[in-house]
């Protein structure tokens, strides 16, 4: 066999062996890529994303798009060839599997967690938006969840409103733990509550819940330091003066909070906040209107630009990462609060873009 032919054959066989190895060698990585974007001022699957009833709303234009990231599932077993392709592909990111699914988290656990965070983000978006508009929103402490097998199981229920513990008024979720831990394990503690059913009826009627019930629970003992516990997680619920429905399927996590809040503000404001411009963004939001960082920022800016966005509202803590690789034609606008975001929209609408706070690499 001629030497040239033998060399080509050996090279071909080696390449084939490498490709086979790339297919069969598994690596502990996952992939992130740009996901779909949805206009919070528009429709999704034939239904409005935001629907307000019981309050006057105003016409809107343009886009206020929330953005998403696609990730491979917890059970996805990436091979070396896919990892190399992901590293080389411009629109994808390959990250350690542990970053997305820490401590062996399953798909089901991740989906449940994302659903809970998404639901909470909707509540906080409503609160932040109404506060931004000066519309009063009342808050109350509730039983967010009950630990199975705990002293509270069967006595307290998710949705119960906690008015007092041992007669001391409860005004914040942290108050519950502080009052319970004043006891020793095995001692009784008295909760004054409004049952969840009455609370739900009150919410439908946009009124504060009434009808107090007293429940006595014998405290248990926590693992570790052995402090007294009752086995609940306290949270916050709100009474809104009118109905705001947020409907968006197949989306999870808290990162759409800012864009939901801005969509609500736009619908309830006579002024057209976007001026017909295509604006996208991301960021968590809390009840006070503070915007928090999110994951996958570069995937979201890519997805936004591919959808047609010209401006991207970026959480201040994500600015440096986002600015490291900005898609062409996209302006990154730095925001720390919902008030920052509303003022930025007003500047964009009026064409005063030189005054925008923009993200930089440092």
mmCIF file of C-alpha atoms in Angstrom:
data_model
loop_
_atom_site.group_PDB
_atom_site.id
_atom_site.type_symbol
_atom_site.label_atom_id
_atom_site.label_comp_id
_atom_site.label_asym_id
_atom_site.label_seq_id
_atom_site.Cartn_x
_atom_site.Cartn_y
_atom_site.Cartn_z
ATOM 1 C CA UNK A 1 0.000 0.000 0.000
ATOM 2 C CA UNK A 2 1.448 3.409 -0.957
ATOM 3 C CA UNK A 3 2.582 5.480 2.034
ATOM 4 C CA UNK A 4 0.218 8.361 1.151
ATOM 5 C CA UNK A 5 -2.763 6.024 1.030
ATOM 6 C CA UNK A 6 -1.754 4.405 4.313
ATOM 7 C CA UNK A 7 -1.427 7.842 5.959
ATOM 8 C CA UNK A 8 -4.849 8.940 4.721
ATOM 9 C CA UNK A 9 -6.406 5.680 5.893
ATOM 10 C CA UNK A 10 -4.780 5.981 9.309
ATOM 11 C CA UNK A 11 -5.944 9.584 9.608
ATOM 12 C CA UNK A 12 -9.478 8.621 8.603
ATOM 13 C CA UNK A 13 -9.569 5.781 11.124
ATOM 14 C CA UNK A 14 -8.223 8.071 13.847
ATOM 15 C CA UNK A 15 -10.842 10.716 13.056
ATOM 16 C CA UNK A 16 -13.552 8.055 13.115
ATOM 17 C CA UNK A 17 -12.252 6.792 16.466
ATOM 18 C CA UNK A 18 -12.261 10.309 17.883
ATOM 19 C CA UNK A 19 -15.818 10.913 16.692
ATOM 20 C CA UNK A 20 -16.934 7.617 18.228
ATOM 21 C CA UNK A 21 -15.200 8.535 21.467
ATOM 22 C CA UNK A 22 -16.893 11.924 21.394
ATOM 23 C CA UNK A 23 -20.291 10.257 21.064
ATOM 24 C CA UNK A 24 -19.798 7.647 23.772
ATOM 25 C CA UNK A 25 -17.831 9.630 26.364
ATOM 26 C CA UNK A 26 -20.263 11.301 28.775
ATOM 27 C CA UNK A 27 -19.440 14.612 30.450
ATOM 28 C CA UNK A 28 -21.060 16.331 33.487
ATOM 29 C CA UNK A 29 -22.277 19.393 31.609
ATOM 30 C CA UNK A 30 -25.559 21.005 30.584
ATOM 31 C CA UNK A 31 -26.425 23.487 27.855
ATOM 32 C CA UNK A 32 -28.170 26.851 27.959
ATOM 33 C CA UNK A 33 -29.546 28.568 24.852
ATOM 34 C CA UNK A 34 -31.816 31.545 24.063
ATOM 35 C CA UNK A 35 -35.486 30.790 24.713
ATOM 36 C CA UNK A 36 -38.649 32.439 23.389
ATOM 37 C CA UNK A 37 -39.630 35.984 24.335
ATOM 38 C CA UNK A 38 -43.204 37.086 25.060
ATOM 39 C CA UNK A 39 -44.704 40.564 24.912
ATOM 40 C CA UNK A 40 -46.367 41.204 28.278
ATOM 41 C CA UNK A 41 -48.596 43.769 26.540
ATOM 42 C CA UNK A 42 -49.811 41.188 24.025
ATOM 43 C CA UNK A 43 -51.275 37.694 23.817
ATOM 44 C CA UNK A 44 -49.865 34.229 24.357
ATOM 45 C CA UNK A 45 -51.682 31.172 22.985
ATOM 46 C CA UNK A 46 -54.683 33.361 22.142
ATOM 47 C CA UNK A 47 -55.085 34.928 25.599
ATOM 48 C CA UNK A 48 -53.854 38.245 27.007
ATOM 49 C CA UNK A 49 -50.741 37.836 29.126
ATOM 50 C CA UNK A 50 -52.023 40.596 31.416
ATOM 51 C CA UNK A 51 -55.706 41.167 32.027
ATOM 52 C CA UNK A 52 -57.023 43.854 34.392
ATOM 53 C CA UNK A 53 -60.672 43.993 35.446
ATOM 54 C CA UNK A 54 -62.416 46.343 37.866
ATOM 55 C CA UNK A 55 -60.166 49.271 36.969
ATOM 56 C CA UNK A 56 -59.875 51.540 33.944
ATOM 57 C CA UNK A 57 -57.090 50.556 31.567
ATOM 58 C CA UNK A 58 -55.503 52.412 28.663
ATOM 59 C CA UNK A 59 -54.326 51.432 25.160
ATOM 60 C CA UNK A 60 -50.717 50.308 24.849
ATOM 61 C CA UNK A 61 -48.349 49.958 21.910
ATOM 62 C CA UNK A 62 -44.913 48.549 21.259
ATOM 63 C CA UNK A 63 -43.352 45.708 23.181
ATOM 64 C CA UNK A 64 -42.350 44.972 26.763
ATOM 65 C CA UNK A 65 -40.983 41.483 26.238
ATOM 66 C CA UNK A 66 -39.990 39.110 28.993
ATOM 67 C CA UNK A 67 -37.179 36.754 28.020
ATOM 68 C CA UNK A 68 -36.371 33.115 28.748
ATOM 69 C CA UNK A 69 -33.534 30.617 28.598
ATOM 70 C CA UNK A 70 -33.749 27.023 27.395
ATOM 71 C CA UNK A 71 -31.782 24.473 29.426
ATOM 72 C CA UNK A 72 -31.198 20.759 29.003
ATOM 73 C CA UNK A 73 -33.038 18.587 31.513
ATOM 74 C CA UNK A 74 -31.676 17.101 34.712
ATOM 75 C CA UNK A 75 -31.599 13.641 33.124
ATOM 76 C CA UNK A 76 -29.911 14.768 29.916
ATOM 77 C CA UNK A 77 -26.630 12.882 29.501
ATOM 78 C CA UNK A 78 -24.379 15.113 27.392
ATOM 79 C CA UNK A 79 -21.586 13.549 25.373
ATOM 80 C CA UNK A 80 -18.197 15.060 24.646
ATOM 81 C CA UNK A 81 -19.058 15.883 21.030
ATOM 82 C CA UNK A 82 -22.152 17.861 22.095
ATOM 83 C CA UNK A 83 -20.142 19.696 24.740
ATOM 84 C CA UNK A 84 -17.477 20.734 22.223
ATOM 85 C CA UNK A 85 -20.141 21.878 19.753
ATOM 86 C CA UNK A 86 -21.842 23.887 22.517
ATOM 87 C CA UNK A 87 -18.586 25.572 23.478
ATOM 88 C CA UNK A 88 -17.961 26.532 19.864
ATOM 89 C CA UNK A 89 -21.536 27.628 19.061
ATOM 90 C CA UNK A 90 -21.956 31.373 19.441
ATOM 91 C CA UNK A 91 -25.504 31.352 20.795
ATOM 92 C CA UNK A 92 -25.148 28.545 23.354
ATOM 93 C CA UNK A 93 -23.342 28.163 26.675
ATOM 94 C CA UNK A 94 -22.120 24.896 28.178
ATOM 95 C CA UNK A 95 -22.045 24.965 31.993
ATOM 96 C CA UNK A 96 -21.378 22.367 34.709
ATOM 97 C CA UNK A 97 -24.490 20.258 35.293
ATOM 98 C CA UNK A 98 -24.210 21.023 39.011
ATOM 99 C CA UNK A 99 -24.778 24.735 38.319
ATOM 100 C CA UNK A 100 -28.292 24.075 37.028
ATOM 101 C CA UNK A 101 -29.198 21.038 39.138
ATOM 102 C CA UNK A 102 -27.324 21.272 42.453
ATOM 103 C CA UNK A 103 -27.273 18.373 44.892
ATOM 104 C CA UNK A 104 -28.820 15.965 42.399
ATOM 105 C CA UNK A 105 -31.996 17.997 41.904
ATOM 106 C CA UNK A 106 -34.457 16.191 39.625
ATOM 107 C CA UNK A 107 -36.512 17.594 36.747
ATOM 108 C CA UNK A 108 -39.637 17.303 38.880
ATOM 109 C CA UNK A 109 -38.058 19.173 41.786
ATOM 110 C CA UNK A 110 -36.727 21.859 39.446
ATOM 111 C CA UNK A 111 -40.134 22.273 37.768
ATOM 112 C CA UNK A 112 -41.873 22.574 41.144
ATOM 113 C CA UNK A 113 -39.366 25.131 42.382
ATOM 114 C CA UNK A 114 -39.644 27.155 39.166
ATOM 115 C CA UNK A 115 -43.444 27.111 39.373
ATOM 116 C CA UNK A 116 -43.379 28.398 42.946
ATOM 117 C CA UNK A 117 -40.908 31.150 42.064
ATOM 118 C CA UNK A 118 -42.973 32.116 39.017
ATOM 119 C CA UNK A 119 -46.126 32.383 41.108
ATOM 120 C CA UNK A 120 -44.342 34.510 43.710
ATOM 121 C CA UNK A 121 -42.888 36.743 40.993
ATOM 122 C CA UNK A 122 -46.404 37.442 39.702
ATOM 123 C CA UNK A 123 -47.570 38.474 43.164
ATOM 124 C CA UNK A 124 -44.562 40.742 43.696
ATOM 125 C CA UNK A 125 -44.997 42.238 40.212
ATOM 126 C CA UNK A 126 -48.578 43.213 41.032
ATOM 127 C CA UNK A 127 -47.592 44.717 44.383
ATOM 128 C CA UNK A 128 -44.623 46.643 42.958
ATOM 129 C CA UNK A 129 -46.664 47.968 40.031
ATOM 130 C CA UNK A 130 -49.527 49.217 42.181
ATOM 131 C CA UNK A 131 -47.147 50.801 44.681
ATOM 132 C CA UNK A 132 -45.383 52.538 41.781
ATOM 133 C CA UNK A 133 -48.753 53.977 40.782
ATOM 134 C CA UNK A 134 -49.633 54.983 44.341
ATOM 135 C CA UNK A 135 -52.481 52.471 44.588
ATOM 136 C CA UNK A 136 -52.820 51.046 48.153
ATOM 137 C CA UNK A 137 -52.212 47.300 48.608
ATOM 138 C CA UNK A 138 -52.773 45.607 51.971
ATOM 139 C CA UNK A 139 -50.467 42.808 53.140
ATOM 140 C CA UNK A 140 -50.884 39.993 55.642
ATOM 141 C CA UNK A 141 -48.782 37.117 56.962
ATOM 142 C CA UNK A 142 -49.937 33.659 55.932
ATOM 143 C CA UNK A 143 -48.977 30.026 56.316
ATOM 144 C CA UNK A 144 -47.108 29.457 53.052
ATOM 145 C CA UNK A 145 -46.579 25.728 53.621
ATOM 146 C CA UNK A 146 -46.826 23.053 56.311
ATOM 147 C CA UNK A 147 -44.109 20.432 56.784
ATOM 148 C CA UNK A 148 -45.437 16.889 56.535
ATOM 149 C CA UNK A 149 -45.325 15.096 59.874
ATOM 150 C CA UNK A 150 -44.733 18.331 61.807
ATOM 151 C CA UNK A 151 -46.703 19.503 64.880
ATOM 152 C CA UNK A 152 -48.737 21.834 62.641
ATOM 153 C CA UNK A 153 -49.932 19.159 60.200
ATOM 154 C CA UNK A 154 -53.731 18.991 60.291
ATOM 155 C CA UNK A 155 -53.961 22.088 62.509
ATOM 156 C CA UNK A 156 -52.606 24.841 60.305
ATOM 157 C CA UNK A 157 -53.040 24.903 56.538
ATOM 158 C CA UNK A 158 -51.445 26.700 53.617
ATOM 159 C CA UNK A 159 -53.307 29.982 53.128
ATOM 160 C CA UNK A 160 -54.277 30.487 56.780
ATOM 161 C CA UNK A 161 -53.769 34.132 57.763
ATOM 162 C CA UNK A 162 -51.678 34.472 60.949
ATOM 163 C CA UNK A 163 -52.911 37.408 62.994
ATOM 164 C CA UNK A 164 -51.089 36.688 66.260
ATOM 165 C CA UNK A 165 -48.875 34.194 68.104
ATOM 166 C CA UNK A 166 -49.492 33.933 71.851
ATOM 167 C CA UNK A 167 -51.533 37.120 71.538
ATOM 168 C CA UNK A 168 -48.643 39.127 70.070
ATOM 169 C CA UNK A 169 -49.558 40.712 66.703
ATOM 170 C CA UNK A 170 -47.762 39.313 63.648
ATOM 171 C CA UNK A 171 -46.906 41.874 60.961
ATOM 172 C CA UNK A 172 -44.042 40.165 59.117
ATOM 173 C CA UNK A 173 -43.186 36.512 58.315
ATOM 174 C CA UNK A 174 -40.079 36.635 60.541
ATOM 175 C CA UNK A 175 -42.260 37.496 63.542
ATOM 176 C CA UNK A 176 -43.639 33.944 63.602
ATOM 177 C CA UNK A 177 -40.287 32.224 64.126
ATOM 178 C CA UNK A 178 -39.188 34.809 66.695
ATOM 179 C CA UNK A 179 -42.323 34.234 68.787
ATOM 180 C CA UNK A 180 -42.275 30.427 68.467
ATOM 181 C CA UNK A 181 -38.607 30.152 69.453
ATOM 182 C CA UNK A 182 -39.331 31.928 72.739
ATOM 183 C CA UNK A 183 -40.750 28.560 73.799
ATOM 184 C CA UNK A 184 -38.978 25.367 74.723
ATOM 185 C CA UNK A 185 -39.726 22.197 72.707
ATOM 186 C CA UNK A 186 -42.833 20.509 74.075
ATOM 187 C CA UNK A 187 -44.497 23.733 75.181
ATOM 188 C CA UNK A 188 -47.827 24.860 73.665
ATOM 189 C CA UNK A 189 -48.037 27.923 71.436
ATOM 190 C CA UNK A 190 -51.292 29.624 70.462
ATOM 191 C CA UNK A 191 -51.909 30.858 66.913
ATOM 192 C CA UNK A 192 -54.714 33.289 66.117
ATOM 193 C CA UNK A 193 -55.641 32.755 62.471
ATOM 194 C CA UNK A 194 -58.183 33.405 59.769
ATOM 195 C CA UNK A 195 -58.768 30.020 58.081
ATOM 196 C CA UNK A 196 -57.648 29.691 54.467
ATOM 197 C CA UNK A 197 -61.193 29.209 53.138
ATOM 198 C CA UNK A 198 -62.356 32.541 54.599
ATOM 199 C CA UNK A 199 -59.188 34.214 53.354
ATOM 200 C CA UNK A 200 -59.835 32.939 49.825
ATOM 201 C CA UNK A 201 -63.418 34.221 49.884
ATOM 202 C CA UNK A 202 -62.214 37.621 51.072
ATOM 203 C CA UNK A 203 -59.628 37.777 48.291
ATOM 204 C CA UNK A 204 -62.313 37.156 45.667
ATOM 205 C CA UNK A 205 -64.354 40.036 47.099
ATOM 206 C CA UNK A 206 -61.268 42.309 47.336
ATOM 207 C CA UNK A 207 -61.717 42.752 51.093
ATOM 208 C CA UNK A 208 -59.728 41.979 54.218
ATOM 209 C CA UNK A 209 -60.438 38.535 55.729
ATOM 210 C CA UNK A 210 -62.277 38.322 59.067
ATOM 211 C CA UNK A 211 -63.404 35.556 61.425
ATOM 212 C CA UNK A 212 -60.663 34.658 63.901
ATOM 213 C CA UNK A 213 -59.885 31.140 65.128
ATOM 214 C CA UNK A 214 -57.421 30.109 67.854
ATOM 215 C CA UNK A 215 -55.279 27.018 67.348
ATOM 216 C CA UNK A 216 -52.933 25.543 69.978
ATOM 217 C CA UNK A 217 -49.888 23.589 68.803
ATOM 218 C CA UNK A 218 -47.339 21.748 70.930
ATOM 219 C CA UNK A 219 -43.902 22.692 69.661
ATOM 220 C CA UNK A 220 -41.432 20.155 68.357
ATOM 221 C CA UNK A 221 -37.632 20.102 68.477
ATOM 222 C CA UNK A 222 -35.475 21.206 65.560
ATOM 223 C CA UNK A 223 -32.512 19.166 64.445
ATOM 224 C CA UNK A 224 -29.167 20.760 65.229
ATOM 225 C CA UNK A 225 -29.564 23.383 67.936
ATOM 226 C CA UNK A 226 -32.843 21.894 69.204
ATOM 227 C CA UNK A 227 -34.905 25.101 69.228
ATOM 228 C CA UNK A 228 -38.705 24.962 69.299
ATOM 229 C CA UNK A 229 -40.507 24.597 65.973
ATOM 230 C CA UNK A 230 -44.069 24.144 64.739
ATOM 231 C CA UNK A 231 -43.235 23.069 61.169
ATOM 232 C CA UNK A 232 -44.556 25.847 58.964
ATOM 233 C CA UNK A 233 -43.078 28.360 56.548
ATOM 234 C CA UNK A 234 -44.604 31.818 56.882
ATOM 235 C CA UNK A 235 -45.066 34.085 53.868
ATOM 236 C CA UNK A 236 -46.881 37.211 52.730
ATOM 237 C CA UNK A 237 -50.156 37.545 50.828
ATOM 238 C CA UNK A 238 -51.920 40.653 49.578
ATOM 239 C CA UNK A 239 -55.406 42.020 48.984
ATOM 240 C CA UNK A 240 -55.643 43.876 45.685
ATOM 241 C CA UNK A 241 -58.332 46.511 45.061
ATOM 242 C CA UNK A 242 -59.124 44.995 41.647
ATOM 243 C CA UNK A 243 -58.284 41.873 39.653
ATOM 244 C CA UNK A 244 -55.018 41.416 37.774
ATOM 245 C CA UNK A 245 -54.604 38.102 35.981
ATOM 246 C CA UNK A 246 -51.251 36.976 34.563
ATOM 247 C CA UNK A 247 -51.415 34.014 32.189
ATOM 248 C CA UNK A 248 -48.318 32.545 30.605
ATOM 249 C CA UNK A 249 -47.846 28.816 30.092
ATOM 250 C CA UNK A 250 -44.617 26.816 30.048
ATOM 251 C CA UNK A 251 -42.578 29.458 31.854
ATOM 252 C CA UNK A 252 -41.027 29.191 35.316
ATOM 253 C CA UNK A 253 -38.702 31.006 37.668
ATOM 254 C CA UNK A 254 -38.764 34.560 39.007
ATOM 255 C CA UNK A 255 -36.987 36.475 36.240
ATOM 256 C CA UNK A 256 -40.089 37.865 34.480
ATOM 257 C CA UNK A 257 -41.126 39.891 37.533
ATOM 258 C CA UNK A 258 -39.851 43.249 36.286
ATOM 259 C CA UNK A 259 -41.452 42.955 32.854
ATOM 260 C CA UNK A 260 -44.800 41.846 34.312
ATOM 261 C CA UNK A 261 -44.734 44.849 36.651
ATOM 262 C CA UNK A 262 -43.974 47.253 33.796
ATOM 263 C CA UNK A 263 -46.747 45.747 31.688
ATOM 264 C CA UNK A 264 -49.214 46.358 34.519
ATOM 265 C CA UNK A 265 -47.998 49.932 34.977
ATOM 266 C CA UNK A 266 -48.346 50.600 31.229
ATOM 267 C CA UNK A 267 -51.912 49.260 31.099
ATOM 268 C CA UNK A 268 -52.954 51.398 34.082
ATOM 269 C CA UNK A 269 -51.232 54.583 32.899
ATOM 270 C CA UNK A 270 -52.785 57.072 30.430
ATOM 271 C CA UNK A 271 -49.310 57.708 29.013
ATOM 272 C CA UNK A 272 -48.065 55.146 26.486
ATOM 273 C CA UNK A 273 -44.817 54.104 28.173
ATOM 274 C CA UNK A 274 -43.144 52.448 25.177
ATOM 275 C CA UNK A 275 -44.020 54.970 22.483
ATOM 276 C CA UNK A 276 -44.303 52.030 20.104
ATOM 277 C CA UNK A 277 -40.694 50.940 20.698
ATOM 278 C CA UNK A 278 -39.549 47.306 21.017
ATOM 279 C CA UNK A 279 -38.154 46.909 24.523
ATOM 280 C CA UNK A 280 -37.250 43.658 26.244
ATOM 281 C CA UNK A 281 -35.792 42.930 29.642
ATOM 282 C CA UNK A 282 -35.428 40.696 32.632
ATOM 283 C CA UNK A 283 -35.026 40.819 36.404
ATOM 284 C CA UNK A 284 -36.640 39.618 39.584
ATOM 285 C CA UNK A 285 -38.683 42.113 41.546
ATOM 286 C CA UNK A 286 -39.704 42.299 45.183
ATOM 287 C CA UNK A 287 -42.713 43.941 46.803
ATOM 288 C CA UNK A 288 -40.763 47.171 47.287
ATOM 289 C CA UNK A 289 -39.911 47.371 43.575
ATOM 290 C CA UNK A 290 -36.236 46.414 43.838
ATOM 291 C CA UNK A 291 -34.907 44.661 40.726
ATOM 292 C CA UNK A 292 -32.688 41.625 41.330
ATOM 293 C CA UNK A 293 -30.198 39.658 39.193
ATOM 294 C CA UNK A 294 -30.994 36.570 37.152
ATOM 295 C CA UNK A 295 -29.115 33.733 35.451
ATOM 296 C CA UNK A 296 -28.371 33.317 31.748
ATOM 297 C CA UNK A 297 -28.227 37.028 30.996
ATOM 298 C CA UNK A 298 -26.263 36.645 27.734
ATOM 299 C CA UNK A 299 -28.741 34.064 26.428
ATOM 300 C CA UNK A 300 -31.567 36.502 27.173
ATOM 301 C CA UNK A 301 -29.971 39.427 25.371
ATOM 302 C CA UNK A 302 -29.386 37.215 22.319
ATOM 303 C CA UNK A 303 -32.999 36.016 22.378
ATOM 304 C CA UNK A 304 -34.277 39.575 22.764
ATOM 305 C CA UNK A 305 -32.261 40.883 19.815
ATOM 306 C CA UNK A 306 -33.316 37.934 17.638
ATOM 307 C CA UNK A 307 -36.944 38.821 18.428
ATOM 308 C CA UNK A 308 -36.389 42.426 17.322
ATOM 309 C CA UNK A 309 -35.700 44.316 20.561
ATOM 310 C CA UNK A 310 -33.660 47.515 20.370
ATOM 311 C CA UNK A 311 -33.430 48.129 24.127
ATOM 312 C CA UNK A 312 -32.896 45.678 26.986
ATOM 313 C CA UNK A 313 -33.692 46.531 30.607
ATOM 314 C CA UNK A 314 -30.856 44.909 32.553
ATOM 315 C CA UNK A 315 -30.595 44.372 36.326
ATOM 316 C CA UNK A 316 -27.669 46.440 37.643
ATOM 317 C CA UNK A 317 -25.981 43.329 39.070
ATOM 318 C CA UNK A 318 -26.049 41.652 35.632
ATOM 319 C CA UNK A 319 -24.732 44.655 33.727
ATOM 320 C CA UNK A 320 -21.041 43.727 33.589
ATOM 321 C CA UNK A 321 -21.757 40.191 32.361
ATOM 322 C CA UNK A 322 -24.273 41.401 29.796
ATOM 323 C CA UNK A 323 -21.960 44.129 28.521
ATOM 324 C CA UNK A 324 -19.148 41.628 27.945
ATOM 325 C CA UNK A 325 -20.851 40.429 24.754
ATOM 326 C CA UNK A 326 -23.666 42.679 23.519
ATOM 327 C CA UNK A 327 -25.615 41.624 20.407
ATOM 328 C CA UNK A 328 -25.300 44.228 17.651
ATOM 329 C CA UNK A 329 -28.084 46.829 17.626
ATOM 330 C CA UNK A 330 -29.118 46.248 21.260
ATOM 331 C CA UNK A 331 -28.768 48.940 23.942
ATOM 332 C CA UNK A 332 -28.413 47.642 27.503
ATOM 333 C CA UNK A 333 -30.232 49.884 29.983
ATOM 334 C CA UNK A 334 -29.185 49.604 33.633
ATOM 335 C CA UNK A 335 -32.014 49.447 36.199
ATOM 336 C CA UNK A 336 -32.065 48.845 39.960
ATOM 337 C CA UNK A 337 -35.737 49.557 40.734
ATOM 338 C CA UNK A 338 -39.075 49.659 38.991
ATOM 339 C CA UNK A 339 -38.893 53.451 39.198
ATOM 340 C CA UNK A 340 -35.590 53.349 37.265
ATOM 341 C CA UNK A 341 -37.264 51.176 34.638
ATOM 342 C CA UNK A 342 -40.335 53.416 34.258
ATOM 343 C CA UNK A 343 -38.144 56.503 33.864
ATOM 344 C CA UNK A 344 -36.016 54.658 31.290
ATOM 345 C CA UNK A 345 -39.148 53.767 29.302
ATOM 346 C CA UNK A 346 -40.231 57.395 29.334
ATOM 347 C CA UNK A 347 -36.836 58.468 27.947
ATOM 348 C CA UNK A 348 -36.923 55.789 25.250
ATOM 349 C CA UNK A 349 -40.474 56.762 24.305
ATOM 350 C CA UNK A 350 -39.465 60.411 23.910
ATOM 351 C CA UNK A 351 -36.265 59.572 22.019
ATOM 352 C CA UNK A 352 -34.070 60.912 24.832
ATOM 353 C CA UNK A 353 -31.789 57.874 24.701
ATOM 354 C CA UNK A 354 -28.588 59.825 25.407
ATOM 355 C CA UNK A 355 -29.814 60.248 28.983
ATOM 356 C CA UNK A 356 -30.207 56.482 29.569
ATOM 357 C CA UNK A 357 -28.045 54.749 32.192
ATOM 358 C CA UNK A 358 -26.286 52.114 30.095
ATOM 359 C CA UNK A 359 -24.425 48.981 31.158
ATOM 360 C CA UNK A 360 -20.632 48.913 30.985
ATOM 361 C CA UNK A 361 -18.129 46.068 31.320
ATOM 362 C CA UNK A 362 -16.892 47.304 34.686
#
